Coordinates of C-alpha atoms in Angstrom, one line a residue:
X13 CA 87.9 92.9 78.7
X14 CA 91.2 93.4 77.8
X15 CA 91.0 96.8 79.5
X16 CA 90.4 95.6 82.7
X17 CA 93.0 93.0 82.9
X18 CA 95.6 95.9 82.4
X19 CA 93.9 98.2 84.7
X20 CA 93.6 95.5 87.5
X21 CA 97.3 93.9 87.0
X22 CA 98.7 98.3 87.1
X23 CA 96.3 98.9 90.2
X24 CA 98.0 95.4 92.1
X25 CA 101.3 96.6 91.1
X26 CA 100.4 100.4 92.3
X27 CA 101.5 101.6 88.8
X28 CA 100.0 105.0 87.4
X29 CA 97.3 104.2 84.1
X30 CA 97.5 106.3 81.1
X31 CA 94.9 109.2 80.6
X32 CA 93.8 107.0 77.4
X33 CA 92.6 104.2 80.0
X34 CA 90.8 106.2 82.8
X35 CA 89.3 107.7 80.1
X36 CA 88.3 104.5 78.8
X37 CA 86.7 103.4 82.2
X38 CA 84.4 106.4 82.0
X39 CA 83.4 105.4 78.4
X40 CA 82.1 101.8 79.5
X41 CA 78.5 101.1 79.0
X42 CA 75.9 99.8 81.6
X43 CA 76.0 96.2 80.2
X44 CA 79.7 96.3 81.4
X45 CA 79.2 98.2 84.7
X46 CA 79.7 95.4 87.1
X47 CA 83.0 93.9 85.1
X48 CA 84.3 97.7 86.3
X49 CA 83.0 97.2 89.5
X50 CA 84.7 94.1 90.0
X51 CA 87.9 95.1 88.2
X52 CA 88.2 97.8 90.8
X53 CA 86.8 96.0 93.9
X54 CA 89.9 93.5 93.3
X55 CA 92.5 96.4 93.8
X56 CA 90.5 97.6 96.7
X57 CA 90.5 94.3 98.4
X58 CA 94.2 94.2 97.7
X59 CA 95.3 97.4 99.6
X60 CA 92.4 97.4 102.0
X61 CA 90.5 94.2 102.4
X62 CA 86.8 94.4 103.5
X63 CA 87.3 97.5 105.7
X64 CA 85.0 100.6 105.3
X65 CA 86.5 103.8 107.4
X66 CA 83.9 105.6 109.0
X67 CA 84.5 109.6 109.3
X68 CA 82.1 112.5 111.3
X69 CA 81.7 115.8 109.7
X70 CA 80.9 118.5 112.5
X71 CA 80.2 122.0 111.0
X72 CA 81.9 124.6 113.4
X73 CA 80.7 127.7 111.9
X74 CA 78.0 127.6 109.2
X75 CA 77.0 130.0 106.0
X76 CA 78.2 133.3 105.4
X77 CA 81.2 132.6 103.6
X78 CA 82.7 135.5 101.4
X79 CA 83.8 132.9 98.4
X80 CA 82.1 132.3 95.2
X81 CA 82.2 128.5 94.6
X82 CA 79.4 128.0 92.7
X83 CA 78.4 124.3 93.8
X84 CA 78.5 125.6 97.7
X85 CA 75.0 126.2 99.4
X86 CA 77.4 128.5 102.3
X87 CA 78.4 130.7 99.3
X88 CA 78.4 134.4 98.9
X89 CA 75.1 135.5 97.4
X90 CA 73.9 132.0 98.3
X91 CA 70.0 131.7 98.5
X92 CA 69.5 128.5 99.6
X93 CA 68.0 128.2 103.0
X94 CA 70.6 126.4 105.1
X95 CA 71.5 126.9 108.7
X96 CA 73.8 130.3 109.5
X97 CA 75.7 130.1 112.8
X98 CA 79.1 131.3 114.1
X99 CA 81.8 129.1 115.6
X100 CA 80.7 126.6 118.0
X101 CA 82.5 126.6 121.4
X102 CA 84.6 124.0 122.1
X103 CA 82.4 121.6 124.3
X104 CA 79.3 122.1 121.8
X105 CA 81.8 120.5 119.2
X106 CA 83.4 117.8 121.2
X107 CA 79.8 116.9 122.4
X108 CA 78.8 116.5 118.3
X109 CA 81.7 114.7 117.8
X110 CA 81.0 112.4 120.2
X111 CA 78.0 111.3 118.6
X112 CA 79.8 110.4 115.4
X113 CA 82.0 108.6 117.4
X114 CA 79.7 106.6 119.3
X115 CA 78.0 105.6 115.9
X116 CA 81.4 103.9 115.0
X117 CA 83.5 106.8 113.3
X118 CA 87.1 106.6 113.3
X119 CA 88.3 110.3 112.5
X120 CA 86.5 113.6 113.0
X121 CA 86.3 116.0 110.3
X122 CA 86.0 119.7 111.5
X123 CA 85.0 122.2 108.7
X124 CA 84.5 125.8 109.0
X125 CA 83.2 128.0 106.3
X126 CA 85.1 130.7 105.0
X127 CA 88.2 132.1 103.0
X128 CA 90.8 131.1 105.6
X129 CA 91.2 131.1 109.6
X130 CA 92.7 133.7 111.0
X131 CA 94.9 133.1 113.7
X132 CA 92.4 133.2 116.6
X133 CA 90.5 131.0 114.6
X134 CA 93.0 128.3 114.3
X135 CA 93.5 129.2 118.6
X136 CA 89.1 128.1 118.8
X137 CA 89.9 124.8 116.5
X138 CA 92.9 123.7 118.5
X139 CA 90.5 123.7 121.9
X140 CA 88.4 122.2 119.9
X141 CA 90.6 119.5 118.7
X142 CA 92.1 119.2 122.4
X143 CA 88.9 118.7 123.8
X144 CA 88.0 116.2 121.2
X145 CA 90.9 113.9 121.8
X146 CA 90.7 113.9 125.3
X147 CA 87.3 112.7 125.2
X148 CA 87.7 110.1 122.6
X149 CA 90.7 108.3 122.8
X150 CA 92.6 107.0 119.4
X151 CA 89.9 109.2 117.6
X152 CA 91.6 110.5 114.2
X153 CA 91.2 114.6 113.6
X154 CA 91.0 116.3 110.4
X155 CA 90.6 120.0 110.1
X156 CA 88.6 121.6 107.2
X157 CA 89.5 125.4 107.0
X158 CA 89.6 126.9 103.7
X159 CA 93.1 128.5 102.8
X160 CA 95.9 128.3 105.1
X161 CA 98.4 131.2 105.8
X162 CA 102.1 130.8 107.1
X163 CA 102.5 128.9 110.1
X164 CA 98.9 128.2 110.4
X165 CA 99.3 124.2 109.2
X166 CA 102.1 124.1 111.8
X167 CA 100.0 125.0 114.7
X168 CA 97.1 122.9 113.9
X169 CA 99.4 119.7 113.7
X170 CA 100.8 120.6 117.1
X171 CA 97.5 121.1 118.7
X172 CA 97.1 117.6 117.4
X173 CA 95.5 118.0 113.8
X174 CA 96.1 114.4 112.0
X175 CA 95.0 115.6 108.5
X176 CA 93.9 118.6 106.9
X177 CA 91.6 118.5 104.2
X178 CA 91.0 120.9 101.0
X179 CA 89.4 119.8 97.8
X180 CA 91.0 120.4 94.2
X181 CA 87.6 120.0 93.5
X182 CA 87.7 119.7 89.6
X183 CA 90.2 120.7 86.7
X184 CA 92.6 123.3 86.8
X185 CA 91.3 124.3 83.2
X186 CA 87.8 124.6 84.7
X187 CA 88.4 125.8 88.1
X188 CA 87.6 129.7 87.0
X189 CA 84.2 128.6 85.6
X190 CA 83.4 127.5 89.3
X191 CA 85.2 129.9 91.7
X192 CA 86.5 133.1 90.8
X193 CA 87.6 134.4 94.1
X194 CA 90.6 132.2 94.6
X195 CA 92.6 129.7 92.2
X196 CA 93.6 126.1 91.4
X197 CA 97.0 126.8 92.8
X198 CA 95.4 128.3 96.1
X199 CA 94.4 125.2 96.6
X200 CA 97.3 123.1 95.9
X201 CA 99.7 125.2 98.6
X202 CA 97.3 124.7 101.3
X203 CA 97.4 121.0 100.7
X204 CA 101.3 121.6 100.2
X205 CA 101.8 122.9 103.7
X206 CA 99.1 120.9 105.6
X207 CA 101.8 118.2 104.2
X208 CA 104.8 119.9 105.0
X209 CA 103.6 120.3 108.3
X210 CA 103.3 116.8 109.1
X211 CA 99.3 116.5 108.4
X212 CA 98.2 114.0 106.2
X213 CA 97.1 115.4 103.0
X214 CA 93.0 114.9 102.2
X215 CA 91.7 116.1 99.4
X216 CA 89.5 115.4 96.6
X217 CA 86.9 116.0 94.0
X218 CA 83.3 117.2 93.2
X219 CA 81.3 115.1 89.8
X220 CA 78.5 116.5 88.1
X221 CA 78.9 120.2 87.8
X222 CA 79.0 119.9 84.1
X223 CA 82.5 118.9 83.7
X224 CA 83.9 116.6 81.0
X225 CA 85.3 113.3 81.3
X226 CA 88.8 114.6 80.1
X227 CA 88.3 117.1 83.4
X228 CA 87.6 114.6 85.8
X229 CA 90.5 112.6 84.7
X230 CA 92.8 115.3 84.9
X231 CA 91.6 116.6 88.6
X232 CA 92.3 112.6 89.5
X233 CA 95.7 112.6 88.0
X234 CA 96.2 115.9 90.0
X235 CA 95.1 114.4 93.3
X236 CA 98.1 111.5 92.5
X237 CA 100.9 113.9 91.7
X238 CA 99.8 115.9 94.7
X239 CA 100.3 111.7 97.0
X240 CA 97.3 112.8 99.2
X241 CA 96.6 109.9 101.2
X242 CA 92.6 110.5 101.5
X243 CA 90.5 111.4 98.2
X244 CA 87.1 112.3 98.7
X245 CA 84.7 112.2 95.8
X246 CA 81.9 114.4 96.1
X247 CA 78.6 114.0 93.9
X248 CA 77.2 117.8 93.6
X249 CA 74.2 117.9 95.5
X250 CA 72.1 120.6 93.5
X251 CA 70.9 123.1 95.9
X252 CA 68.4 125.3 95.5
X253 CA 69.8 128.6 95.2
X254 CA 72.8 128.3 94.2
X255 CA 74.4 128.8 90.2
X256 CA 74.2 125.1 89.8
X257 CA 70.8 124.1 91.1
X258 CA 69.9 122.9 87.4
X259 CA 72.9 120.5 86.8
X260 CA 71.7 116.9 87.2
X261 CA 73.9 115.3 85.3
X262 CA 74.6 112.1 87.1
X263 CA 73.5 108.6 87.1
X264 CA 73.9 105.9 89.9
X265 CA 75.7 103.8 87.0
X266 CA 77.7 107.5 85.8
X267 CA 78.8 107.7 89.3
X268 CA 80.1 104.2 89.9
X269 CA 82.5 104.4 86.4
X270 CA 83.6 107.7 88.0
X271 CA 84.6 105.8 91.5
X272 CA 85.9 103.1 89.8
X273 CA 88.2 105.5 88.0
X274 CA 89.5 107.2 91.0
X275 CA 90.4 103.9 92.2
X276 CA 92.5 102.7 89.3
X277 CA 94.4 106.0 89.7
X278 CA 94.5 106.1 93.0
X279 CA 94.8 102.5 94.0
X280 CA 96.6 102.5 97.6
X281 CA 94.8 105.3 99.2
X282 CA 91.6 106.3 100.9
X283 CA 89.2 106.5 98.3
X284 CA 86.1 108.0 100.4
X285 CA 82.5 108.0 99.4
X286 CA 81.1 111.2 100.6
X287 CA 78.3 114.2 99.7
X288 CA 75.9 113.3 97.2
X289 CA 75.9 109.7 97.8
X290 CA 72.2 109.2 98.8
X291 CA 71.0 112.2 96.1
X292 CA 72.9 110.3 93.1
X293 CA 73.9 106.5 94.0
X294 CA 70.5 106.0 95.4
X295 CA 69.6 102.1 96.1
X296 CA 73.5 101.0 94.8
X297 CA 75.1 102.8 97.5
X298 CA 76.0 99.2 98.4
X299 CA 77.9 98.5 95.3
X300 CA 80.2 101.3 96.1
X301 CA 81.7 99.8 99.1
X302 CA 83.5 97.6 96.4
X303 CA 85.2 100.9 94.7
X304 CA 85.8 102.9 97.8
X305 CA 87.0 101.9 101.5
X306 CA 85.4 105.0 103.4
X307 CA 82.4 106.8 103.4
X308 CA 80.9 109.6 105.7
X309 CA 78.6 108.7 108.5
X310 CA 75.1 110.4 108.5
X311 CA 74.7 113.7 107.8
X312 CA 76.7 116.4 105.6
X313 CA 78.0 120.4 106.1
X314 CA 74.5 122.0 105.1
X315 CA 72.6 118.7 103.9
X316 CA 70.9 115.4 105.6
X317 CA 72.5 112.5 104.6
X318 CA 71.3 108.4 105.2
X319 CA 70.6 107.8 108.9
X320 CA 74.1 106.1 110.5
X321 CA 72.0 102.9 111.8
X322 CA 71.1 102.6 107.8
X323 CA 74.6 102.9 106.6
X324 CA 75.9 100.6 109.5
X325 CA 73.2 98.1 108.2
X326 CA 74.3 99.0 104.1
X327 CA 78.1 98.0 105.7
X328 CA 76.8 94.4 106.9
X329 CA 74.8 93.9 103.9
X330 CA 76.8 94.2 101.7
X331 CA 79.5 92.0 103.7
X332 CA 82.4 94.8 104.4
X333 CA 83.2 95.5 108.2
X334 CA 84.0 98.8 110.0
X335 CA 87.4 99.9 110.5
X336 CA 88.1 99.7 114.6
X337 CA 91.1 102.3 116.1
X338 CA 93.1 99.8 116.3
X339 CA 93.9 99.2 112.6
X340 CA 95.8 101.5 110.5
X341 CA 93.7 102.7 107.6
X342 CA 96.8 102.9 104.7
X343 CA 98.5 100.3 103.4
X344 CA 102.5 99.9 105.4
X345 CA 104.1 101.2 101.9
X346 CA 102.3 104.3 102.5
X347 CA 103.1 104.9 106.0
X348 CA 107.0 104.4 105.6
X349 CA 109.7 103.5 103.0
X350 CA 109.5 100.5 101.6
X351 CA 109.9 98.1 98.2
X352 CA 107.1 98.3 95.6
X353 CA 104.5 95.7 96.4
X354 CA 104.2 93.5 93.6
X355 CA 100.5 91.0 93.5
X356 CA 99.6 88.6 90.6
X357 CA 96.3 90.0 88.4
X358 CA 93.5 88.0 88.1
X359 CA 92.2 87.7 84.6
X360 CA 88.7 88.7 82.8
X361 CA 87.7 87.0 79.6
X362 CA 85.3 90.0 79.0
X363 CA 86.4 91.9 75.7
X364 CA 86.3 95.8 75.3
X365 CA 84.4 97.8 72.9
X366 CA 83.7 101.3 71.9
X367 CA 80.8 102.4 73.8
X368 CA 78.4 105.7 73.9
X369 CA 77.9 107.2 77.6
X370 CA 74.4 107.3 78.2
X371 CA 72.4 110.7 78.7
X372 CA 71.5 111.6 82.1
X373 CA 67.7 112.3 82.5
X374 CA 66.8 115.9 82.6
X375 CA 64.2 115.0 85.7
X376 CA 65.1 117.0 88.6
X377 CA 64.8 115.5 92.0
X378 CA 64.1 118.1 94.6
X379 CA 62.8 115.3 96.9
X380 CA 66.3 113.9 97.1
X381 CA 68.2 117.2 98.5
X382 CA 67.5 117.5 102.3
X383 CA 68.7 120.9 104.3
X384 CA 69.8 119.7 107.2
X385 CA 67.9 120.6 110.5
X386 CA 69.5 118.8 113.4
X387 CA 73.5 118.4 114.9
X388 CA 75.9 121.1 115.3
X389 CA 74.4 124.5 115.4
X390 CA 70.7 123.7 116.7
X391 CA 69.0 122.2 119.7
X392 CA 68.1 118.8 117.4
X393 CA 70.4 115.7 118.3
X394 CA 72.8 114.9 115.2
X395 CA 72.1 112.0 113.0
X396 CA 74.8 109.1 113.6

């Protein structure tokens, strides 16, 4: 496919694909779904060989959050029946962390629900990120916070905050149909600071609210002007309770085009597999791990995910090897000045064609959304 070739030879060469051609990716059929999948797994291998980053989520304070996004189970007005607790102490957190960790994680994500810290919370997260690092040594930290005000990015880098993560989440043309208490732009100066401040910038997407393709490419292309170094793409995971419990509009072969997408746009970076994996990908989790080079370990903020023994096993399976410590996650380029890095494409006979996206089914699978019952917050050990 004469798409693929170009797509392949741009995403070797790190050059930027027109909105015309991620567009295109998204408008392959199923009969072509694994020339995508190997398309994209050869720019993947390029900048990051076989290795699969393994990151930790630990929810410091859960529920009761005062925003309206609409996909959030921790939303204002939210009825879903999730676990509500204030900030866990320092210790409580390390001690979760610790079990991630253990399982094999490489960096530590600490989320907090919530508009923003205020400045004392920032003081309990840097305790918390102190206490973390001088348990686990080389362990990566990434804080999760909502909006940051002045200064705030600043202090969380020198408590030792390596990345700060806050998702663009979808379109700047659609963000007011999912959030009305805060904006697009919100979103882009916290990312903005956490980078000025020295953090590296995570931040990504959520598929399957009900957005179009033409607003999934755009939130990509977004995510690339913005250079953040870690993009997460979120599957919606439909909770009960909340404004988009109904929308199930996502295939496992839907959500691999979208993946393979992010990683022709996004080529050198850390393309991360994260909630809504098990509810949407299902049984081809494992072909993933050819699109993206990171994935979450075990469970999510409010939900269960796959146990970490099972995704350590997926890893094996599937021939990919965890990232140790020791190795540096981003290609050199990224990590300092340097000439462009140009690599020859390999070619694909396979011709393109104009194709139909398939309708999702209108089944909806309860069975696959777990509220999670165990980790941070409860008396249950944490799944990793």
């Amino acid at each position: 496919m004469d798409l693929l070739n170009t797509l392949v030879d741009k995403g070797l060469r790190r050059e930027l694909p027109t909105r015309e051609e991620a567009l295109a990716v998204l408008a392959t059929s199923d009969d072509e779904l694994l020339d995508v999948v190997a398309a994209a797994g050869k720019v993947r291998r390029q900048w990051f060989g076989r290795r699969v980053k393994l990151n930790y989520l630990v929810n410091l304070k859960s529920g009761l959050c005062p925003e309206d996004c609409s996909y959030c189970s921790q939303r204002l007005g939210s009825k879903a029946e999730i676990l509500k607790y204030t900030w866990l102490k320092p210790d409580d957190a390390s001690k979760a962390a610790a079990a991630g960790v253990a399982g094999g994680a490489k960096r530590v994500c600490l989320v907090a629900s919530g508009r923003g810290p205020t400045d004392k919370d920032v003081d309990r997260v840097s305790d918390t990120i102190s206490a973390i690092k001088e348990q686990n040594e080389g362990v990566e930290v990434c804080a999760c916070l909502g909006l940051l005000s002045d200064g705030q990015a600043g202090r969380l880098r020198s408590a030792g905050a390596d990345a700060y993560n806050h998702n663009l989440n979808t379109s700047e043309a659609t963000y007011g149909d999912i959030c009305t208490t805060h904006d697009f732009s919100d979103r882009v100066s916290t990312v903005q600071q956490a980078q000025a401040a020295g953090m590296s910038a995570c931040s990504g997407l959520i598929a399957g609210m009900g957005e179009s393709d033409a607003d999934l490419v755009d939130v990509v292309f977004a995510l690339r002007e913005l250079d953040a170094d870690s993009v997460p793409v979120n599957f919606l995971i439909p909770f009960e309770g909340t404004p988009l419990a109904k929308e199930w509009n996502l295939t496992p072969q839907r959500a691999l085009r979208i993946l393979a997408m992010v990683r022709f746009v996004c080529p050198d970076v850390e393309v991360r597999l994260a909630g809504g994996r098990e509810v949407h990908l299902r049984s081809m989790q494992p072909l993933a791990l050819h699109l993206v080079n990171s994935i979450f370990l075990g469970d999510y903020l409010t939900s269960e995910g796959q146990s970490g023994k099972d995704d350590l096993a997926m890893i094996e399976d599937a021939g990919f090897e965890v990232e140790g410590t020791d190795t540096t996650t981003l290609p050199e380029h990224r990590r300092q000045d340097g000439d462009e890095v140009a690599a020859e494409a390999v070619a694909d006979d396979a011709e393109a064609e104009a194709v139909t996206v398939p309708a999702p089914s209108d089944e909806t699978r309860r069975d696959l959304v777990s509220v999670r019952r165990r980790g941070a917050g409860t008396d249950l050990p944490p799944n990793a």
